XYZ file of C-alpha atoms in Angstrom:
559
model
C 26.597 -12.826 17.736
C 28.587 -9.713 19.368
C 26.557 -7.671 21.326
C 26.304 -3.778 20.873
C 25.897 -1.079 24.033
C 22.107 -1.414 24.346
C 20.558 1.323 27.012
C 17.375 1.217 28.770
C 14.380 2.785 26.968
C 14.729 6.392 27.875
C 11.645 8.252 29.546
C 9.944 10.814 27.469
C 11.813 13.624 29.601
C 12.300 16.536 27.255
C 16.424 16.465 27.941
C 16.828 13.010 26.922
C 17.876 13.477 23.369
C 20.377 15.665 22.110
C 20.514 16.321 18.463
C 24.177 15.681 17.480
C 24.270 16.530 13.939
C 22.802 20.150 12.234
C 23.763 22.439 9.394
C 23.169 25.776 9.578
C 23.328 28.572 6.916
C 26.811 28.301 6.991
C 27.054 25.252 4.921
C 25.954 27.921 2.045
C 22.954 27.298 0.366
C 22.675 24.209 2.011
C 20.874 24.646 5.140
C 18.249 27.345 5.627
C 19.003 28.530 9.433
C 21.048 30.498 11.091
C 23.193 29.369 13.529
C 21.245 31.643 16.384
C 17.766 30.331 14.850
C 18.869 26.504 15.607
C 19.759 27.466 18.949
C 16.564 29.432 19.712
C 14.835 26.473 19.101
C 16.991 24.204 20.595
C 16.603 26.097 23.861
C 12.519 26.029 23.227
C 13.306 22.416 23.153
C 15.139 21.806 26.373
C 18.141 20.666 25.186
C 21.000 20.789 27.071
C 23.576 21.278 23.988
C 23.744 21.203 20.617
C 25.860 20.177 17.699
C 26.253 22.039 14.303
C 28.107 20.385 11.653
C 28.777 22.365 8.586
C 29.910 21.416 5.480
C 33.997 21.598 5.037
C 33.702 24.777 7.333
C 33.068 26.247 11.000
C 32.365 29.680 9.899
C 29.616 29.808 11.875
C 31.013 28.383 15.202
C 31.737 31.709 16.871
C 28.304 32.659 15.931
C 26.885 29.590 17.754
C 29.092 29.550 20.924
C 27.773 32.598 21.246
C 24.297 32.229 21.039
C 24.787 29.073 22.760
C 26.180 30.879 25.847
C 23.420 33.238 26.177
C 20.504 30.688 25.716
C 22.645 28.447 28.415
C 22.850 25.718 26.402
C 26.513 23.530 24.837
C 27.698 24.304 21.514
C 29.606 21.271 20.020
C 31.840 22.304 17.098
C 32.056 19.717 14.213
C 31.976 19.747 10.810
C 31.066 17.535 7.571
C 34.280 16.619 6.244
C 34.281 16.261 2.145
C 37.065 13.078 1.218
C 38.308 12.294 -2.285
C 36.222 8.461 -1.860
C 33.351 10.317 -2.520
C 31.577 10.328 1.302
C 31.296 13.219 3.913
C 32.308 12.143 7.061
C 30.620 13.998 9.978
C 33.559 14.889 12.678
C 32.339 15.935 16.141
C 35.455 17.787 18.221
C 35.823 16.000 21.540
C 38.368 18.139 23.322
C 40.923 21.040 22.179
C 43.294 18.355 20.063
C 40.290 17.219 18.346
C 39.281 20.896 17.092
C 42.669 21.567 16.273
C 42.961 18.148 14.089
C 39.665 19.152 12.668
C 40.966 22.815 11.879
C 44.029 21.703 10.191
C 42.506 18.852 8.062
C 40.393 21.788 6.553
C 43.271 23.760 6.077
C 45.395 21.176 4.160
C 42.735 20.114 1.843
C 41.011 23.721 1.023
C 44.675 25.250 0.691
C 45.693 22.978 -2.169
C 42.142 23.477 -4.144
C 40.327 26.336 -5.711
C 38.505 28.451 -3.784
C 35.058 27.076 -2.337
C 36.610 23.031 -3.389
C 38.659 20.459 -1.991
C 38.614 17.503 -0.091
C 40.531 15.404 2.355
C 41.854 12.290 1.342
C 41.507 9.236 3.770
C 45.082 9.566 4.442
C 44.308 12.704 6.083
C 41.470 11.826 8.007
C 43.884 9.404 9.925
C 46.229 11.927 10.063
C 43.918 14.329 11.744
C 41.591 11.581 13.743
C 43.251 12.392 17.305
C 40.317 13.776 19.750
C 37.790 13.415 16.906
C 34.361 11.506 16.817
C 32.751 10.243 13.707
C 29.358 9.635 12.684
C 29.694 6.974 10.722
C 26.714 6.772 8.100
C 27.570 4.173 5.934
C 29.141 0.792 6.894
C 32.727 0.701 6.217
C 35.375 -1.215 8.669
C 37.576 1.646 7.097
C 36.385 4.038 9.400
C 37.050 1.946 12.800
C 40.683 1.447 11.070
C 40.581 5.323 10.760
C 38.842 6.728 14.699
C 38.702 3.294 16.265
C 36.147 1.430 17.626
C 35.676 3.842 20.740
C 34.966 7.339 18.433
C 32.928 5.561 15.905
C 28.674 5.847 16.347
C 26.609 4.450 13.561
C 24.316 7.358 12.763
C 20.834 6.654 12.159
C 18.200 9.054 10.296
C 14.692 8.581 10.404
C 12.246 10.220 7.650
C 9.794 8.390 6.524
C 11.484 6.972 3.430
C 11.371 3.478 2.998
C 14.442 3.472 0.502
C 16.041 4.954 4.129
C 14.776 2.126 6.337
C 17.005 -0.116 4.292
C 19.624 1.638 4.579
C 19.301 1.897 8.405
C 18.805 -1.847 8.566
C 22.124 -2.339 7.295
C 23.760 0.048 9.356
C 22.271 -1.889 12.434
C 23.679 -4.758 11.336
C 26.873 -3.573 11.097
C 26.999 -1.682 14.575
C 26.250 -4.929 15.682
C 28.997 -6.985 13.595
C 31.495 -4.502 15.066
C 30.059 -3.887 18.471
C 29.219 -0.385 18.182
C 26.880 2.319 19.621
C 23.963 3.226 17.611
C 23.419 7.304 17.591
C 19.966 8.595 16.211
C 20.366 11.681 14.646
C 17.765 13.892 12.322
C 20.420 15.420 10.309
C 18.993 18.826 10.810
C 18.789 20.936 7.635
C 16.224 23.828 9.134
C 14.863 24.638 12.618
C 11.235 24.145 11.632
C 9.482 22.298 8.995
C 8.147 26.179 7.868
C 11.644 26.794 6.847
C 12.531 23.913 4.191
C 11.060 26.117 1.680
C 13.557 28.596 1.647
C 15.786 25.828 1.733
C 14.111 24.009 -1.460
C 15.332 27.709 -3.325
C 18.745 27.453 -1.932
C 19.041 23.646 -3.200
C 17.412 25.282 -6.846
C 20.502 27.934 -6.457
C 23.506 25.503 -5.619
C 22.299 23.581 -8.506
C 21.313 26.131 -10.772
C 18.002 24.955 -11.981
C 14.202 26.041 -11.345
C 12.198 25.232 -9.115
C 10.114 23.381 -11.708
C 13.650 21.158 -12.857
C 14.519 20.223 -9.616
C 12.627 17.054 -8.944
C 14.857 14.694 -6.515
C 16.784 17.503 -6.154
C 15.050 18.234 -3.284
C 14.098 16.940 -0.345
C 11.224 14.183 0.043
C 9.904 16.056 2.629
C 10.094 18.426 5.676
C 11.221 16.075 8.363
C 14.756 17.360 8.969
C 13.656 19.846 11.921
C 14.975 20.378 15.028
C 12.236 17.625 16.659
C 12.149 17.345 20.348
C 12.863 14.638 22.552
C 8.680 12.987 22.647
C 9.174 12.819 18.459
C 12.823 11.443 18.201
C 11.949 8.870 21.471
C 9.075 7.514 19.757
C 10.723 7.341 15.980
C 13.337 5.302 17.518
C 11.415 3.719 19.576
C 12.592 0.092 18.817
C 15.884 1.050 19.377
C 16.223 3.422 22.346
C 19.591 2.647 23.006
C 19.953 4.964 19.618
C 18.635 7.277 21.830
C 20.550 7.314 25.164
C 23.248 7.232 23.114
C 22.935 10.533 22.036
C 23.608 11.989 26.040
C 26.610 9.841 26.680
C 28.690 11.393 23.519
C 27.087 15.232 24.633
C 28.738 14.153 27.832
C 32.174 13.287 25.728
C 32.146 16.165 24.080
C 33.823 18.781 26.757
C 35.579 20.687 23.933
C 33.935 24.683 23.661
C 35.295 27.505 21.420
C 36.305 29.088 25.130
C 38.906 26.781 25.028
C 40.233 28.233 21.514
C 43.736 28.718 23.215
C 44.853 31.693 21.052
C 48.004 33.467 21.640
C 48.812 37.057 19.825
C 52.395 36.325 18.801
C 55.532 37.210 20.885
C 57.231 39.835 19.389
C 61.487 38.648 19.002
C 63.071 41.028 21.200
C 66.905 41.664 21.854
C 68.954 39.304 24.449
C 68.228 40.671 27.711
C 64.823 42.095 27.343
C 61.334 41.194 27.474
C 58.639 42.694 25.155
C 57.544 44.951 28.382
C 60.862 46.497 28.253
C 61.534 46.675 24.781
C 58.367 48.351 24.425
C 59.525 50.920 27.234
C 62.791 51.360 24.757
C 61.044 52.149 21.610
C 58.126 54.537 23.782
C 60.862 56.293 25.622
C 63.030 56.702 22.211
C 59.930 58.249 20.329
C 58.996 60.544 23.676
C 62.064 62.204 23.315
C 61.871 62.798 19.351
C 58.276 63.765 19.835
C 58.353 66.033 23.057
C 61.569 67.620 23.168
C 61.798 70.078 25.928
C 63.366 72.884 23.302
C 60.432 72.800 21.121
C 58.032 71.811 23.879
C 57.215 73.699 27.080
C 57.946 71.763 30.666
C 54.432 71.173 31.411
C 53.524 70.027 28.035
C 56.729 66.993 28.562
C 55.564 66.174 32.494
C 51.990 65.829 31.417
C 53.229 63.695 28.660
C 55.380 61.793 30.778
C 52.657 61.089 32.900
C 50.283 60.159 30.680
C 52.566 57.948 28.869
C 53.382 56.091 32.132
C 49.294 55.192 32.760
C 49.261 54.028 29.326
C 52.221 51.499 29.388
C 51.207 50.429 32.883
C 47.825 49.135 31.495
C 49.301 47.805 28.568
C 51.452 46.032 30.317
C 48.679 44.741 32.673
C 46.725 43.538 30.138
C 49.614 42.038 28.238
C 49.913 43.666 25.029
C 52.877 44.653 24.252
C 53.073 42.839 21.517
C 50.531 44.017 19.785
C 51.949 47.239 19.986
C 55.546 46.221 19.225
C 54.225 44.213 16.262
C 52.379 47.502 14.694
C 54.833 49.716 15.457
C 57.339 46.893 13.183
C 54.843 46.914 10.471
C 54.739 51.000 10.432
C 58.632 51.346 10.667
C 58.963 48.232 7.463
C 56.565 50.635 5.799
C 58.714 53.443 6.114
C 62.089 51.711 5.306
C 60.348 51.174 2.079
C 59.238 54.691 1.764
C 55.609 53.673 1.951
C 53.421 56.310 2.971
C 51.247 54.849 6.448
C 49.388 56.587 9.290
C 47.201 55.167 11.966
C 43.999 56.451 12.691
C 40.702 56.158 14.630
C 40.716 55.156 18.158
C 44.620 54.936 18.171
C 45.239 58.589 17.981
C 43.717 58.786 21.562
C 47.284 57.051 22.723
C 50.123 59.383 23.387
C 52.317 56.001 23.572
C 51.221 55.267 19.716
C 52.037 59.313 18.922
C 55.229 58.310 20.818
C 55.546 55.013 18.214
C 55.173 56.921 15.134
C 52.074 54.966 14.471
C 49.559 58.156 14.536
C 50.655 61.917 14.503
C 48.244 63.137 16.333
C 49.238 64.674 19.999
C 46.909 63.252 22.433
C 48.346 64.900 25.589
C 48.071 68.722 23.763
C 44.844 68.056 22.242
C 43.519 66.594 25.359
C 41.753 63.340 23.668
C 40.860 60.912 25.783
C 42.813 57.678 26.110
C 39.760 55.368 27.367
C 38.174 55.588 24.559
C 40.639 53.867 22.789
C 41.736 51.286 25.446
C 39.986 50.598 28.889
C 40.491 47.850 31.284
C 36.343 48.168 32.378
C 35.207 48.377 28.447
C 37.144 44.928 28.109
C 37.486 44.909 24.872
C 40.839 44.704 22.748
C 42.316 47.561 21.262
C 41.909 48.366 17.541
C 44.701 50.792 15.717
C 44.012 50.844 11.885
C 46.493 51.392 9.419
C 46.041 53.826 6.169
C 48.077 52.560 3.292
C 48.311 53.731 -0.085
C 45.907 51.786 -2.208
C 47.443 48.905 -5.114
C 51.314 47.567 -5.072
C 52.090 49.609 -1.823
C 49.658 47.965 0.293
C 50.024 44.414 -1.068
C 53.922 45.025 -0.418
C 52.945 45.207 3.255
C 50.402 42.097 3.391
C 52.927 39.945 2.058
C 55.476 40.885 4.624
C 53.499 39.930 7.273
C 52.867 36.534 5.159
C 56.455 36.381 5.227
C 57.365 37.390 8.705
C 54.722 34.833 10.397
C 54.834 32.225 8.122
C 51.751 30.722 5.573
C 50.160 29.133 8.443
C 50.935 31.861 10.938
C 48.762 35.230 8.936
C 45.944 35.684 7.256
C 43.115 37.856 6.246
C 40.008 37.819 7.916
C 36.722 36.890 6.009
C 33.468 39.002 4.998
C 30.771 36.869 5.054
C 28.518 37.774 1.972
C 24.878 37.802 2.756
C 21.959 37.808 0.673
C 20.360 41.299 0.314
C 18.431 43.250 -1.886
C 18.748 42.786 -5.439
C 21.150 39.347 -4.961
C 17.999 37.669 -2.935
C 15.706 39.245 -5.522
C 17.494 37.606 -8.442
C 18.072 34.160 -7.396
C 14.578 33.905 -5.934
C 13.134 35.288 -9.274
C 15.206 32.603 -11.329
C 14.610 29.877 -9.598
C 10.427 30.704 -9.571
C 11.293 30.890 -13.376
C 10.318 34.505 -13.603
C 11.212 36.432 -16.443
C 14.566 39.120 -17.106
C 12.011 42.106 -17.517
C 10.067 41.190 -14.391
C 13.078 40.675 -12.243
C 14.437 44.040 -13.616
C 11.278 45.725 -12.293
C 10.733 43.854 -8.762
C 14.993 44.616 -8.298
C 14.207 47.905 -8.899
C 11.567 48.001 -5.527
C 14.634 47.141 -3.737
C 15.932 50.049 -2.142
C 12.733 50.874 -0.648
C 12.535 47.473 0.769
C 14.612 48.582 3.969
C 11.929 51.034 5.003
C 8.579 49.632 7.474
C 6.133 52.356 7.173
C 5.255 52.297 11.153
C 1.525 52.020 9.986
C 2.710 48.631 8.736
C 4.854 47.079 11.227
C 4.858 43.366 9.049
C 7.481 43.901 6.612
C 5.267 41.870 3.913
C 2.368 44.476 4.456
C 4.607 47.304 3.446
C 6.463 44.871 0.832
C 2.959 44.236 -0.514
C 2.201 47.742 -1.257
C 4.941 48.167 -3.054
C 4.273 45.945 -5.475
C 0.791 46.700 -6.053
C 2.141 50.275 -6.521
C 4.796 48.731 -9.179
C 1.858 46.672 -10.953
C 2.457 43.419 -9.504
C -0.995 41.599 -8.117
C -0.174 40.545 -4.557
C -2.890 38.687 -4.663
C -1.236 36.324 -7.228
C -0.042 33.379 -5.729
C 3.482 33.511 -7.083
C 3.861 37.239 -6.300
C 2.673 36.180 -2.693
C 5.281 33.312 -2.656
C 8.158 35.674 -3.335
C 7.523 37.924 -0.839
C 7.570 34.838 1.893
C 10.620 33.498 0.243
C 12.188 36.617 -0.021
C 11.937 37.439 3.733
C 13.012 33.916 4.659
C 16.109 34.072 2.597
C 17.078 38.194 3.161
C 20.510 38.369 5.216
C 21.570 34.284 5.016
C 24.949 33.510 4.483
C 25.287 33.093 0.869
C 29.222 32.506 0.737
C 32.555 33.701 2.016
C 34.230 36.659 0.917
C 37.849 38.846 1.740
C 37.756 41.663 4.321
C 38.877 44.411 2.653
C 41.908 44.838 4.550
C 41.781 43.033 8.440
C 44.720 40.613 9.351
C 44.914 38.210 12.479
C 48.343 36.706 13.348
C 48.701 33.794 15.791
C 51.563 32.843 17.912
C 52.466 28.709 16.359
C 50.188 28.049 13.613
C 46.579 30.247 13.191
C 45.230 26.883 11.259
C 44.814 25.201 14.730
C 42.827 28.274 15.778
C 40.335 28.358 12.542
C 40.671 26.684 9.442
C 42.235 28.689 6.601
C 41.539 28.692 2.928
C 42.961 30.578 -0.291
C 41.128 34.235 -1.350
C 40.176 34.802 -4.805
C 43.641 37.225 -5.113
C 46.355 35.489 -5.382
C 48.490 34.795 -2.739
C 46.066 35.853 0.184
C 44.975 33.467 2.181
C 41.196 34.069 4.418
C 40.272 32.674 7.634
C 37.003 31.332 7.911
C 35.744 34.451 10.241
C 35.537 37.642 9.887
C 35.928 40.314 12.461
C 32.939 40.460 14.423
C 33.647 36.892 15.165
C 37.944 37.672 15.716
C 36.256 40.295 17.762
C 33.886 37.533 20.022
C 36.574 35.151 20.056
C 39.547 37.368 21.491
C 41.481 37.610 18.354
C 43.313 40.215 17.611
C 43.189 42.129 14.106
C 45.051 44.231 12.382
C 43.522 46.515 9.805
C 45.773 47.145 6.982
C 43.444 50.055 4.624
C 44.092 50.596 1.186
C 43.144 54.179 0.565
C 43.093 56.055 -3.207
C 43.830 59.109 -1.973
C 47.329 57.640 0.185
C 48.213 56.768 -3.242
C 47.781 60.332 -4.696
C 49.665 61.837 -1.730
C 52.315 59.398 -2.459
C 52.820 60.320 -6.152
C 52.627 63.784 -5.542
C 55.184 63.581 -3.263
C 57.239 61.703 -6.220
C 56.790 64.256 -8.494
């Protein structure tokens, strides 16, 4: 009989079990924790790292490298791959090729579906299995044929269903048919057993039933916590190795969202120059048109001069010139086209974007300051927004920067639709099976939910008030319920939407960056982050703003 890796028995030491396979919120409505929750508790744990695996998406990775970083602990980036055979694979990113595989096999199979479908087919997967690890948790030779041997760990789950045990007992047996490492996991739906509640309304939502219809639905229990090292050491206890396992792929696993490798794309410049100097050209060209010494005093121009020079000198230093060359070529396609466009905010701090045409404010004569809109100490990239007439005018710009970086090289960012108010009040209400008039009347508490009287500091206290004020018995148990279920579901992701008008660009292809999948509108395409997380992740947006009132300028100047 072929022997598998078998470990010592690992010592109860809290670090000697890392839990390699979580969902967060972010698999919408199918995980009841945020991504900075899991890691909370993970750190309360003592873990040294952490893996989240969300379902066909990582649009909560930024979120947890993030939290990750300040609680000192790894994030490992994965995700729960969806594949035409019927199974979800669950794809851990071992180094910078494997996130990028992992990236792009999202891409392909969500850009050929409708929006919030698709799935890979296992063609794919072997396309995309370079610098990947899979859990396998079913056993299929296929997927050796597809990772081999040496990124393949059977993935055991413990919870106290015998129907499970079975399953497990096969899996054994086929790690050991195939010599490979066992890997105990708890498949992580919620960071404490408190929380599967709010998941059990989620699962009601997703399937759009009650919570009195749901029956295996949901799950059998509350087991799928973050447990700590004691717990998962002692439910694996006849197979440790299932255990140790679990450090020596954290160990693998070197691949962090600081090693995203983003580039802002290199603007084409003429033979001869480089985007510092062409940028120089363009800055010196508008200086002239914008502070000629006829219409201008001397002082006025030297000041200018000067202030222009500081500018370019940091931008230059901080290489982004291309950011500004690529702006000032979406503002000067705009005009070619006689669309009406003007930068504002921050931007009209810069007398080098007055001198681009790209604002029309005069920072040097009205004496704004330029820090505020770009500062070496504030480290933080620069953000020039773009006011475009609303409708045909502004999509006629989107879709020539579509054009002019490719379908894999632009799109827009993502808004990340939460549940609040009335949206959390509804689905709660439905799936408790309470009626249309009595959802009409608790949705119409919501507004004053936002507000804690300070003699209340516990949000339910003031919550409960309310209702007794509104004729609702807090004292009833379902009333009660709703209130707990409400707080525990208020600001989860509940799915993706489009930013309203926020573009990234990448230099190569923005699908090895984050995965990208179509918007509702045709012919947009969303990444699977939206800006704070561009913002955390040192990508740089573009805002292109549709605004009504651009688009009554614009026909009044037709008429």
């Amino acid at each position: 009989m072929t022997n598998i890796r078998v470990h010592p028995c690992p010592s109860v030491a809290k670090n000697n079990y890392v839990e390699l396979h979580s969902r967060s919120a972010f698999s919408f409505l199918e995980a009841s924790s945020t991504p900075e929750e899991l890691v909370t508790r993970a750190a309360e744990l003592n873990f040294p790292a952490l893996a989240m695996l969300d379902h066909d998406n990582v649009s909560g990775a930024p979120r947890f490298h993030m939290a990750a970083k300040k609680a000192g602990i790894r994030a490992h980036i994965g995700a729960e791959v969806t594949c035409t055979d019927g199974h979800r694979y669950p794809l851990l990113a071992e180094n910078q090729t494997g996130y990028r595989n992992l990236c792009r096999l999202i891409t392909r199979m969500k850009l050929r579906a409708k929006k919030g479908e698709g799935a890979a087919t296992p063609e794919e997967l072997a396309e995309f299995s370079q610098g990947l690890i899979c859990l396998a948790s079913r056993p299929d030779a296929r997927i050796i044929d597809t990772y081999g041997a040496k990124n393949v760990y059977v993935e055991l789950q413990r919870h106290f269903n015998r129907n499970q045990e079975a399953h497990n007992q096969a899996l054994v047996d086929f790690a050991r048919a195939h010599n490979l490492p066992l890997l105990a996991t708890n498949g992580v739906s919620h960071a404490t057993p408190q929380s599967r509640e709010a998941l059990d309304v989620l699962t009601c939502v997703r399937n759009k039933v009650t919570i009195h219809e749901a029956g295996r639905l949901l799950s059998l229990n509350s087991e799928r916590y973050l447990k700590d090292a004691r717990q998962m050491s002692s439910i694996f206890r006849d197979l440790p190795e299932a255990i140790a396992n679990t450090r020596e792929l954290s160990d693998r696993l070197q691949f962090t969202l600081a090693d995203l490798g983003y580039q802002f794309p290199k603007y084409p410049v003429p033979p001869g120059e480089t985007m510092n100097s062409f940028l120089r050209q363009c800055v010196a060209k508008g200086e002239h048109n914008r502070y000629y010494p006829n219409a201008f005093t001397a002082g006025l121009c030297r000041r200018a001069h000067i202030q222009i020079e500081k500018e370019l000198a940091l931008i230059e230093k901080l290489d982004l010139a291309g950011y500004f060359l690529i702006v000032w070529d979406i503002v000067e396609f705009c005009r070619s086209q006689n669309i009406l466009v003007q930068g504002r905010g921050s931007a009209a701090n810069s007398a080098v974007c007055y001198s681009l045409g790209i604002t029309a404010v005069d920072a040097v004569a009205m004496e704004l300051l330029f820090e505020r809109f770009l500062s070496e100490e504030r480290g933080e990239w620069p953000d020039i927004d773009l006011d475009l007439p609303s409708g045909d005018q502004r999509e006629r710009v989107i879709q020539h920067v579509y054009q002019r970086y490719g379908k894999l090289g632009a799109a827009m960012t993502a808004n990340v639709i939460t549940y609040r108010g009335r949206s959390a009040v509804r689905d709660i209400g439905k799936v408790l099976g309470f009626s249309e008039p009595d959802l009409g009347r608790i949705a119409a508490l919501v507004p004053s939910w936002g507000w804690v009287d300070p003699k209340e500091p516990d949000p339910k206290e003031t919550a409960t008030r309310q209702f007794r004020e509104a004729g609702f018995s807090p004292e009833n148990p379902l009333i009660s319920k709703f209130l707990d279920l409400y707080l525990a579901i208020r600001d989860l992701p509940r799915h993706l939407g489009q930013h309203s008008g926020g573009m990234v660009i990448c230099e190569g292809q923005l699908d090895s960056i984050v995965p990208l999948e179509p918007a509702t509108m045709p012919g947009r395409v969303v990444i699977q982050w939206d800006k704070e997380d561009c913002a955390d992740m040192g990508i740089i947006e573009v805002d292109l703003l549709g605004l009504g009132m651009m688009a009554v300028l614009e026909d009044s100047i037709r008429l």
